[in-house]
Amino acid sequence: MSPPLQTAPRATSCRPDRTLFAPFVPYAHLCQARHMTPANTTGNEGTTLYYGDLSAPHVLQVFLEMRDRASARMAKTLLDTIRKGADDGKYAVKFHFAGTMDDTVGGNGDQKALGALAAASDEGQQQFIEYLGALFDNQPFPPAEDKFSQGAVLLSVAGDVDGLRSADFDRKVSDDTYLTWAGESISTFETFGLPGTPAVWYDQENIPVTTVEGEVDTDPQKFLAAIKTS
């Protein structure tokens, strides 16, 4: 197991939102009206979870969906390799998440799982990346069952990650602390113009990980060769 990477300060305050400072809005309700932003996020609105050191010479952008079977297959194939490259300081990894299943099949498992990942990011980058892998390893099937919408399922999977379960983490998952944030994060996915998930960009260059039919077609050797020549 790799040692924990340096993490950003734990999220402890509400994000600013000027629309909330209208007359007659009681101060005590401001934090309830605004959503929190988890640790280890980047971007103008803090909607992108990242792993590694943002000062690394390259950026790897990974596009996934928590209820998507192809995303799970790619994660099982490449996530350890992706993590090692970040641990070695070769690049920082920015994760972007879609919510297509929530929109088409129904439910909110994509959003709920992402909210739980945000809570894991507060615990540290190691906990986040291991929880991401654990969720994909335990991805419910068929997607229509939407078991990721159940806090008990998300907490049960978290029990497989060393150092993740705590009263604070459990509360954030049970109370949907990051559910609004997760919805905003998912809403940014369409800005990338991608037809679906999974996808990987290395310094804005597409790294093929699927066939034209959308089937996962990669392995660690192919992936490393692709980013080496890009």
PDB file of C-alpha atoms in Angstrom:
ATOM      1  CA  MET A   1       0.000   0.000   0.000  1.00  0.00           C
ATOM      2  CA  SER A   2       1.384   3.407  -0.950  1.00  0.00           C
ATOM      3  CA  PRO A   3       1.811   5.998   1.826  1.00  0.00           C
ATOM      4  CA  PRO A   4      -0.784   8.770   2.011  1.00  0.00           C
ATOM      5  CA  LEU A   5      -0.095  11.752  -0.203  1.00  0.00           C
ATOM      6  CA  GLN A   6      -0.131  15.285   1.092  1.00  0.00           C
ATOM      7  CA  THR A   7      -3.715  16.430   1.219  1.00  0.00           C
ATOM      8  CA  ALA A   8      -5.477  19.742   1.122  1.00  0.00           C
ATOM      9  CA  PRO A   9      -6.926  21.130   4.349  1.00  0.00           C
ATOM     10  CA  ARG A  10     -10.124  19.471   5.466  1.00  0.00           C
ATOM     11  CA  ALA A  11     -13.254  21.270   4.332  1.00  0.00           C
ATOM     12  CA  THR A  12     -14.668  23.199   7.256  1.00  0.00           C
ATOM     13  CA  SER A  13     -16.547  26.147   5.810  1.00  0.00           C
ATOM     14  CA  CYS A  14     -19.347  26.853   3.386  1.00  0.00           C
ATOM     15  CA  ARG A  15     -18.701  27.941  -0.164  1.00  0.00           C
ATOM     16  CA  PRO A  16     -19.449  31.608  -0.793  1.00  0.00           C
ATOM     17  CA  ASP A  17     -22.611  32.393  -2.681  1.00  0.00           C
ATOM     18  CA  ARG A  18     -23.437  36.062  -2.976  1.00  0.00           C
ATOM     19  CA  THR A  19     -27.092  35.365  -3.662  1.00  0.00           C
ATOM     20  CA  LEU A  20     -27.464  34.212  -0.084  1.00  0.00           C
ATOM     21  CA  PHE A  21     -26.521  37.554   1.413  1.00  0.00           C
ATOM     22  CA  ALA A  22     -29.883  39.113   0.682  1.00  0.00           C
ATOM     23  CA  PRO A  23     -31.741  41.044   3.391  1.00  0.00           C
ATOM     24  CA  PHE A  24     -33.520  39.086   6.088  1.00  0.00           C
ATOM     25  CA  VAL A  25     -31.601  35.824   5.564  1.00  0.00           C
ATOM     26  CA  PRO A  26     -30.684  34.688   9.093  1.00  0.00           C
ATOM     27  CA  TYR A  27     -26.970  33.990   9.436  1.00  0.00           C
ATOM     28  CA  ALA A  28     -27.674  30.684  11.167  1.00  0.00           C
ATOM     29  CA  HIS A  29     -29.280  29.372   7.975  1.00  0.00           C
ATOM     30  CA  LEU A  30     -26.519  30.391   5.565  1.00  0.00           C
ATOM     31  CA  CYS A  31     -24.514  27.170   5.916  1.00  0.00           C
ATOM     32  CA  GLN A  32     -27.660  25.123   5.492  1.00  0.00           C
ATOM     33  CA  ALA A  33     -28.496  26.960   2.266  1.00  0.00           C
ATOM     34  CA  ARG A  34     -24.989  26.605   0.804  1.00  0.00           C
ATOM     35  CA  HIS A  35     -23.219  23.368   0.076  1.00  0.00           C
ATOM     36  CA  MET A  36     -19.841  22.343   1.366  1.00  0.00           C
ATOM     37  CA  THR A  37     -16.846  21.663  -0.857  1.00  0.00           C
ATOM     38  CA  PRO A  38     -14.751  18.595   0.004  1.00  0.00           C
ATOM     39  CA  ALA A  39     -11.003  18.516   0.441  1.00  0.00           C
ATOM     40  CA  ASN A  40      -8.738  17.763  -2.506  1.00  0.00           C
ATOM     41  CA  THR A  41     -10.852  19.504  -5.117  1.00  0.00           C
ATOM     42  CA  THR A  42      -9.844  21.897  -7.852  1.00  0.00           C
ATOM     43  CA  GLY A  43     -11.387  23.992 -10.618  1.00  0.00           C
ATOM     44  CA  ASN A  44     -13.100  27.364 -10.482  1.00  0.00           C
ATOM     45  CA  GLU A  45     -16.020  25.996  -8.482  1.00  0.00           C
ATOM     46  CA  GLY A  46     -14.141  23.228  -6.686  1.00  0.00           C
ATOM     47  CA  THR A  47     -16.155  20.551  -8.483  1.00  0.00           C
ATOM     48  CA  THR A  48     -13.248  18.313  -9.540  1.00  0.00           C
ATOM     49  CA  LEU A  49     -11.754  15.747  -7.176  1.00  0.00           C
ATOM     50  CA  TYR A  50      -8.068  15.153  -7.727  1.00  0.00           C
ATOM     51  CA  TYR A  51      -5.395  12.684  -6.675  1.00  0.00           C
ATOM     52  CA  GLY A  52      -1.705  13.487  -6.498  1.00  0.00           C
ATOM     53  CA  ASP A  53       0.224  16.739  -6.564  1.00  0.00           C
ATOM     54  CA  LEU A  54      -1.266  19.492  -8.725  1.00  0.00           C
ATOM     55  CA  SER A  55       2.244  20.817  -9.374  1.00  0.00           C
ATOM     56  CA  ALA A  56       3.164  17.605 -11.227  1.00  0.00           C
ATOM     57  CA  PRO A  57       4.416  18.125 -14.806  1.00  0.00           C
ATOM     58  CA  HIS A  58       1.393  16.487 -16.444  1.00  0.00           C
ATOM     59  CA  VAL A  59      -2.349  16.131 -15.880  1.00  0.00           C
ATOM     60  CA  LEU A  60      -4.337  12.960 -16.404  1.00  0.00           C
ATOM     61  CA  GLN A  61      -8.085  13.500 -16.629  1.00  0.00           C
ATOM     62  CA  VAL A  62     -10.232  10.439 -15.983  1.00  0.00           C
ATOM     63  CA  PHE A  63     -13.936  10.379 -16.863  1.00  0.00           C
ATOM     64  CA  LEU A  64     -16.087   7.800 -15.088  1.00  0.00           C
ATOM     65  CA  GLU A  65     -19.616   7.018 -13.976  1.00  0.00           C
ATOM     66  CA  MET A  66     -20.236   5.144 -10.751  1.00  0.00           C
ATOM     67  CA  ARG A  67     -23.152   3.041 -12.080  1.00  0.00           C
ATOM     68  CA  ASP A  68     -21.558   2.392 -15.494  1.00  0.00           C
ATOM     69  CA  ARG A  69     -20.289  -1.152 -16.088  1.00  0.00           C
ATOM     70  CA  ALA A  70     -17.622  -0.048 -18.574  1.00  0.00           C
ATOM     71  CA  SER A  71     -16.258   2.460 -16.061  1.00  0.00           C
ATOM     72  CA  ALA A  72     -16.008  -0.334 -13.504  1.00  0.00           C
ATOM     73  CA  ARG A  73     -14.151  -2.570 -15.946  1.00  0.00           C
ATOM     74  CA  MET A  74     -11.687   0.171 -16.812  1.00  0.00           C
ATOM     75  CA  ALA A  75     -11.126   1.013 -13.152  1.00  0.00           C
ATOM     76  CA  LYS A  76     -10.422  -2.620 -12.333  1.00  0.00           C
ATOM     77  CA  THR A  77      -7.908  -2.716 -15.195  1.00  0.00           C
ATOM     78  CA  LEU A  78      -6.147   0.629 -14.840  1.00  0.00           C
ATOM     79  CA  LEU A  79      -6.833   2.289 -11.491  1.00  0.00           C
ATOM     80  CA  ASP A  80      -3.781   0.817  -9.746  1.00  0.00           C
ATOM     81  CA  THR A  81      -1.569   1.813 -12.679  1.00  0.00           C
ATOM     82  CA  ILE A  82      -3.040   5.314 -12.748  1.00  0.00           C
ATOM     83  CA  ARG A  83      -2.505   5.645  -9.017  1.00  0.00           C
ATOM     84  CA  LYS A  84       1.138   4.560  -9.210  1.00  0.00           C
ATOM     85  CA  GLY A  85       1.924   7.189 -11.835  1.00  0.00           C
ATOM     86  CA  ALA A  86       0.502   9.887  -9.581  1.00  0.00           C
ATOM     87  CA  ASP A  87       2.324   8.481  -6.542  1.00  0.00           C
ATOM     88  CA  ASP A  88       5.562   8.646  -8.556  1.00  0.00           C
ATOM     89  CA  GLY A  89       4.924  12.324  -9.324  1.00  0.00           C
ATOM     90  CA  LYS A  90       4.496  11.882 -13.072  1.00  0.00           C
ATOM     91  CA  TYR A  91       1.084  13.540 -13.204  1.00  0.00           C
ATOM     92  CA  ALA A  92      -1.870  14.679 -11.152  1.00  0.00           C
ATOM     93  CA  VAL A  93      -5.171  12.912 -11.746  1.00  0.00           C
ATOM     94  CA  LYS A  94      -8.401  14.891 -12.082  1.00  0.00           C
ATOM     95  CA  PHE A  95     -11.568  12.840 -11.847  1.00  0.00           C
ATOM     96  CA  HIS A  96     -14.776  13.836 -13.636  1.00  0.00           C
ATOM     97  CA  PHE A  97     -18.031  11.958 -13.120  1.00  0.00           C
ATOM     98  CA  ALA A  98     -21.118  11.516 -15.282  1.00  0.00           C
ATOM     99  CA  GLY A  99     -24.661  10.848 -14.090  1.00  0.00           C
ATOM    100  CA  THR A 100     -26.229   9.302 -17.181  1.00  0.00           C
ATOM    101  CA  MET A 101     -27.722   6.337 -15.340  1.00  0.00           C
ATOM    102  CA  ASP A 102     -29.446   8.643 -12.877  1.00  0.00           C
ATOM    103  CA  ASP A 103     -31.007  10.491 -15.807  1.00  0.00           C
ATOM    104  CA  THR A 104     -31.962   7.502 -17.957  1.00  0.00           C
ATOM    105  CA  VAL A 105     -32.493   4.506 -15.676  1.00  0.00           C
ATOM    106  CA  GLY A 106     -33.640   6.570 -12.720  1.00  0.00           C
ATOM    107  CA  GLY A 107     -32.575   6.968  -9.122  1.00  0.00           C
ATOM    108  CA  ASN A 108     -29.634   8.915  -7.760  1.00  0.00           C
ATOM    109  CA  GLY A 109     -26.947   6.297  -7.178  1.00  0.00           C
ATOM    110  CA  ASP A 110     -24.382   8.145  -9.306  1.00  0.00           C
ATOM    111  CA  GLN A 111     -24.859  11.306  -7.289  1.00  0.00           C
ATOM    112  CA  LYS A 112     -24.996   9.550  -3.913  1.00  0.00           C
ATOM    113  CA  ALA A 113     -21.850   7.522  -4.614  1.00  0.00           C
ATOM    114  CA  LEU A 114     -20.001  10.658  -5.692  1.00  0.00           C
ATOM    115  CA  GLY A 115     -21.119  12.409  -2.518  1.00  0.00           C
ATOM    116  CA  ALA A 116     -19.685   9.519  -0.507  1.00  0.00           C
ATOM    117  CA  LEU A 117     -16.427   9.758  -2.475  1.00  0.00           C
ATOM    118  CA  ALA A 118     -16.286  13.434  -1.552  1.00  0.00           C
ATOM    119  CA  ALA A 119     -16.597  12.490   2.109  1.00  0.00           C
ATOM    120  CA  ALA A 120     -13.758  10.001   1.617  1.00  0.00           C
ATOM    121  CA  SER A 121     -11.625  12.750   0.086  1.00  0.00           C
ATOM    122  CA  ASP A 122     -11.959  14.659   3.352  1.00  0.00           C
ATOM    123  CA  GLU A 123     -10.280  11.708   5.055  1.00  0.00           C
ATOM    124  CA  GLY A 124      -7.343  11.791   2.635  1.00  0.00           C
ATOM    125  CA  GLN A 125      -6.291  11.037  -0.912  1.00  0.00           C
ATOM    126  CA  GLN A 126      -5.387   7.456  -0.077  1.00  0.00           C
ATOM    127  CA  GLN A 127      -8.822   6.798   1.372  1.00  0.00           C
ATOM    128  CA  PHE A 128     -10.478   8.432  -1.638  1.00  0.00           C
ATOM    129  CA  ILE A 129      -8.654   6.408  -4.286  1.00  0.00           C
ATOM    130  CA  GLU A 130      -9.097   3.137  -2.409  1.00  0.00           C
ATOM    131  CA  TYR A 131     -12.790   3.822  -1.860  1.00  0.00           C
ATOM    132  CA  LEU A 132     -13.212   4.594  -5.556  1.00  0.00           C
ATOM    133  CA  GLY A 133     -11.764   1.201  -6.399  1.00  0.00           C
ATOM    134  CA  ALA A 134     -13.841  -0.528  -3.735  1.00  0.00           C
ATOM    135  CA  LEU A 135     -17.069   1.006  -5.034  1.00  0.00           C
ATOM    136  CA  PHE A 136     -16.342  -0.199  -8.551  1.00  0.00           C
ATOM    137  CA  ASP A 137     -15.399  -3.638  -7.215  1.00  0.00           C
ATOM    138  CA  ASN A 138     -18.795  -3.751  -5.493  1.00  0.00           C
ATOM    139  CA  GLN A 139     -20.819  -2.000  -8.191  1.00  0.00           C
ATOM    140  CA  PRO A 140     -24.448  -3.192  -7.988  1.00  0.00           C
ATOM    141  CA  PHE A 141     -25.921  -4.997 -10.967  1.00  0.00           C
ATOM    142  CA  PRO A 142     -28.255  -4.517 -12.678  1.00  0.00           C
ATOM    143  CA  PRO A 143     -27.977  -0.713 -12.513  1.00  0.00           C
ATOM    144  CA  ALA A 144     -31.752  -0.381 -12.221  1.00  0.00           C
ATOM    145  CA  GLU A 145     -31.547  -1.666  -8.658  1.00  0.00           C
ATOM    146  CA  ASP A 146     -29.671   1.548  -7.796  1.00  0.00           C
ATOM    147  CA  LYS A 147     -28.197   0.214  -4.562  1.00  0.00           C
ATOM    148  CA  PHE A 148     -25.647   3.037  -4.499  1.00  0.00           C
ATOM    149  CA  SER A 149     -28.572   5.272  -3.543  1.00  0.00           C
ATOM    150  CA  GLN A 150     -28.618   3.510  -0.170  1.00  0.00           C
ATOM    151  CA  GLY A 151     -26.352   4.992   2.466  1.00  0.00           C
ATOM    152  CA  ALA A 152     -26.063   1.626   4.197  1.00  0.00           C
ATOM    153  CA  VAL A 153     -24.558   0.106   1.037  1.00  0.00           C
ATOM    154  CA  LEU A 154     -22.060   2.945   0.637  1.00  0.00           C
ATOM    155  CA  LEU A 155     -21.015   2.637   4.278  1.00  0.00           C
ATOM    156  CA  SER A 156     -20.693  -1.123   4.016  1.00  0.00           C
ATOM    157  CA  VAL A 157     -18.286  -0.815   1.085  1.00  0.00           C
ATOM    158  CA  ALA A 158     -16.349   1.858   2.989  1.00  0.00           C
ATOM    159  CA  GLY A 159     -15.701  -0.718   5.676  1.00  0.00           C
ATOM    160  CA  ASP A 160     -13.325  -2.447   3.251  1.00  0.00           C
ATOM    161  CA  VAL A 161     -11.052   0.632   3.152  1.00  0.00           C
ATOM    162  CA  ASP A 162      -8.507   0.981   5.951  1.00  0.00           C
ATOM    163  CA  GLY A 163      -8.896   4.195   7.922  1.00  0.00           C
ATOM    164  CA  LEU A 164     -12.043   5.399   6.170  1.00  0.00           C
ATOM    165  CA  ARG A 165     -14.932   4.630   8.496  1.00  0.00           C
ATOM    166  CA  SER A 166     -15.269   7.214  11.254  1.00  0.00           C
ATOM    167  CA  ALA A 167     -18.121   9.021  12.947  1.00  0.00           C
ATOM    168  CA  ASP A 168     -17.440  12.067  10.762  1.00  0.00           C
ATOM    169  CA  PHE A 169     -17.357  10.110   7.503  1.00  0.00           C
ATOM    170  CA  ASP A 170     -20.447   8.103   8.412  1.00  0.00           C
ATOM    171  CA  ARG A 171     -22.353  11.267   9.278  1.00  0.00           C
ATOM    172  CA  LYS A 172     -21.471  12.922   5.978  1.00  0.00           C
ATOM    173  CA  VAL A 173     -22.649   9.898   4.012  1.00  0.00           C
ATOM    174  CA  SER A 174     -25.819   9.417   6.058  1.00  0.00           C
ATOM    175  CA  ASP A 175     -26.686  13.132   6.024  1.00  0.00           C
ATOM    176  CA  ASP A 176     -25.873  13.611   2.303  1.00  0.00           C
ATOM    177  CA  THR A 177     -23.480  16.410   3.202  1.00  0.00           C
ATOM    178  CA  TYR A 178     -22.009  16.479  -0.299  1.00  0.00           C
ATOM    179  CA  LEU A 179     -25.085  15.556  -2.328  1.00  0.00           C
ATOM    180  CA  THR A 180     -25.592  19.081  -3.693  1.00  0.00           C
ATOM    181  CA  TRP A 181     -21.894  19.377  -4.468  1.00  0.00           C
ATOM    182  CA  ALA A 182     -22.032  16.029  -6.277  1.00  0.00           C
ATOM    183  CA  GLY A 183     -24.917  17.232  -8.420  1.00  0.00           C
ATOM    184  CA  GLU A 184     -22.978  20.327  -9.431  1.00  0.00           C
ATOM    185  CA  SER A 185     -19.897  18.233 -10.158  1.00  0.00           C
ATOM    186  CA  ILE A 186     -21.884  15.865 -12.381  1.00  0.00           C
ATOM    187  CA  SER A 187     -23.445  18.815 -14.216  1.00  0.00           C
ATOM    188  CA  THR A 188     -19.992  19.871 -15.476  1.00  0.00           C
ATOM    189  CA  PHE A 189     -19.465  16.580 -17.345  1.00  0.00           C
ATOM    190  CA  GLU A 190     -21.318  17.707 -20.461  1.00  0.00           C
ATOM    191  CA  THR A 191     -18.896  20.624 -20.906  1.00  0.00           C
ATOM    192  CA  PHE A 192     -16.228  18.163 -22.054  1.00  0.00           C
ATOM    193  CA  GLY A 193     -18.219  17.028 -25.092  1.00  0.00           C
ATOM    194  CA  LEU A 194     -17.725  13.331 -24.450  1.00  0.00           C
ATOM    195  CA  PRO A 195     -20.229  10.741 -25.724  1.00  0.00           C
ATOM    196  CA  GLY A 196     -19.917   8.657 -22.579  1.00  0.00           C
ATOM    197  CA  THR A 197     -17.634   6.944 -20.107  1.00  0.00           C
ATOM    198  CA  PRO A 198     -14.987   5.805 -19.522  1.00  0.00           C
ATOM    199  CA  ALA A 199     -12.477   8.153 -21.110  1.00  0.00           C
ATOM    200  CA  VAL A 200      -8.957   9.336 -20.330  1.00  0.00           C
ATOM    201  CA  TRP A 201      -7.118  12.471 -21.400  1.00  0.00           C
ATOM    202  CA  TYR A 202      -3.406  13.049 -20.921  1.00  0.00           C
ATOM    203  CA  ASP A 203      -2.580  16.751 -21.183  1.00  0.00           C
ATOM    204  CA  GLN A 204      -5.766  17.209 -23.250  1.00  0.00           C
ATOM    205  CA  GLU A 205      -4.870  14.343 -25.608  1.00  0.00           C
ATOM    206  CA  ASN A 206      -7.277  11.424 -25.736  1.00  0.00           C
ATOM    207  CA  ILE A 207      -5.842   8.101 -24.596  1.00  0.00           C
ATOM    208  CA  PRO A 208      -7.931   5.291 -26.134  1.00  0.00           C
ATOM    209  CA  VAL A 209      -9.401   2.973 -23.512  1.00  0.00           C
ATOM    210  CA  THR A 210     -12.488   1.711 -25.376  1.00  0.00           C
ATOM    211  CA  THR A 211     -13.423   0.429 -28.811  1.00  0.00           C
ATOM    212  CA  VAL A 212     -15.768   2.347 -31.099  1.00  0.00           C
ATOM    213  CA  GLU A 213     -18.522   0.115 -29.737  1.00  0.00           C
ATOM    214  CA  GLY A 214     -17.765   1.322 -26.221  1.00  0.00           C
ATOM    215  CA  GLU A 215     -16.119  -1.861 -24.964  1.00  0.00           C
ATOM    216  CA  VAL A 216     -13.097  -1.472 -22.696  1.00  0.00           C
ATOM    217  CA  ASP A 217      -9.967  -2.270 -24.700  1.00  0.00           C
ATOM    218  CA  THR A 218      -6.845  -1.474 -22.731  1.00  0.00           C
ATOM    219  CA  ASP A 219      -4.394  -2.861 -20.212  1.00  0.00           C
ATOM    220  CA  PRO A 220      -1.608  -1.332 -18.114  1.00  0.00           C
ATOM    221  CA  GLN A 221       1.010  -1.888 -20.831  1.00  0.00           C
ATOM    222  CA  LYS A 222      -1.072  -0.232 -23.555  1.00  0.00           C
ATOM    223  CA  PHE A 223      -1.948   2.638 -21.250  1.00  0.00           C
ATOM    224  CA  LEU A 224       1.642   3.327 -20.203  1.00  0.00           C
ATOM    225  CA  ALA A 225       2.834   3.137 -23.811  1.00  0.00           C
ATOM    226  CA  ALA A 226       0.135   5.591 -24.888  1.00  0.00           C
ATOM    227  CA  ILE A 227       0.979   8.249 -22.319  1.00  0.00           C
ATOM    228  CA  LYS A 228       4.699   7.795 -22.962  1.00  0.00           C
ATOM    229  CA  THR A 229       4.310   8.627 -26.655  1.00  0.00           C
ATOM    230  CA  SER A 230       1.694  11.375 -26.290  1.00  0.00           C
TER     231      SER A 230
END
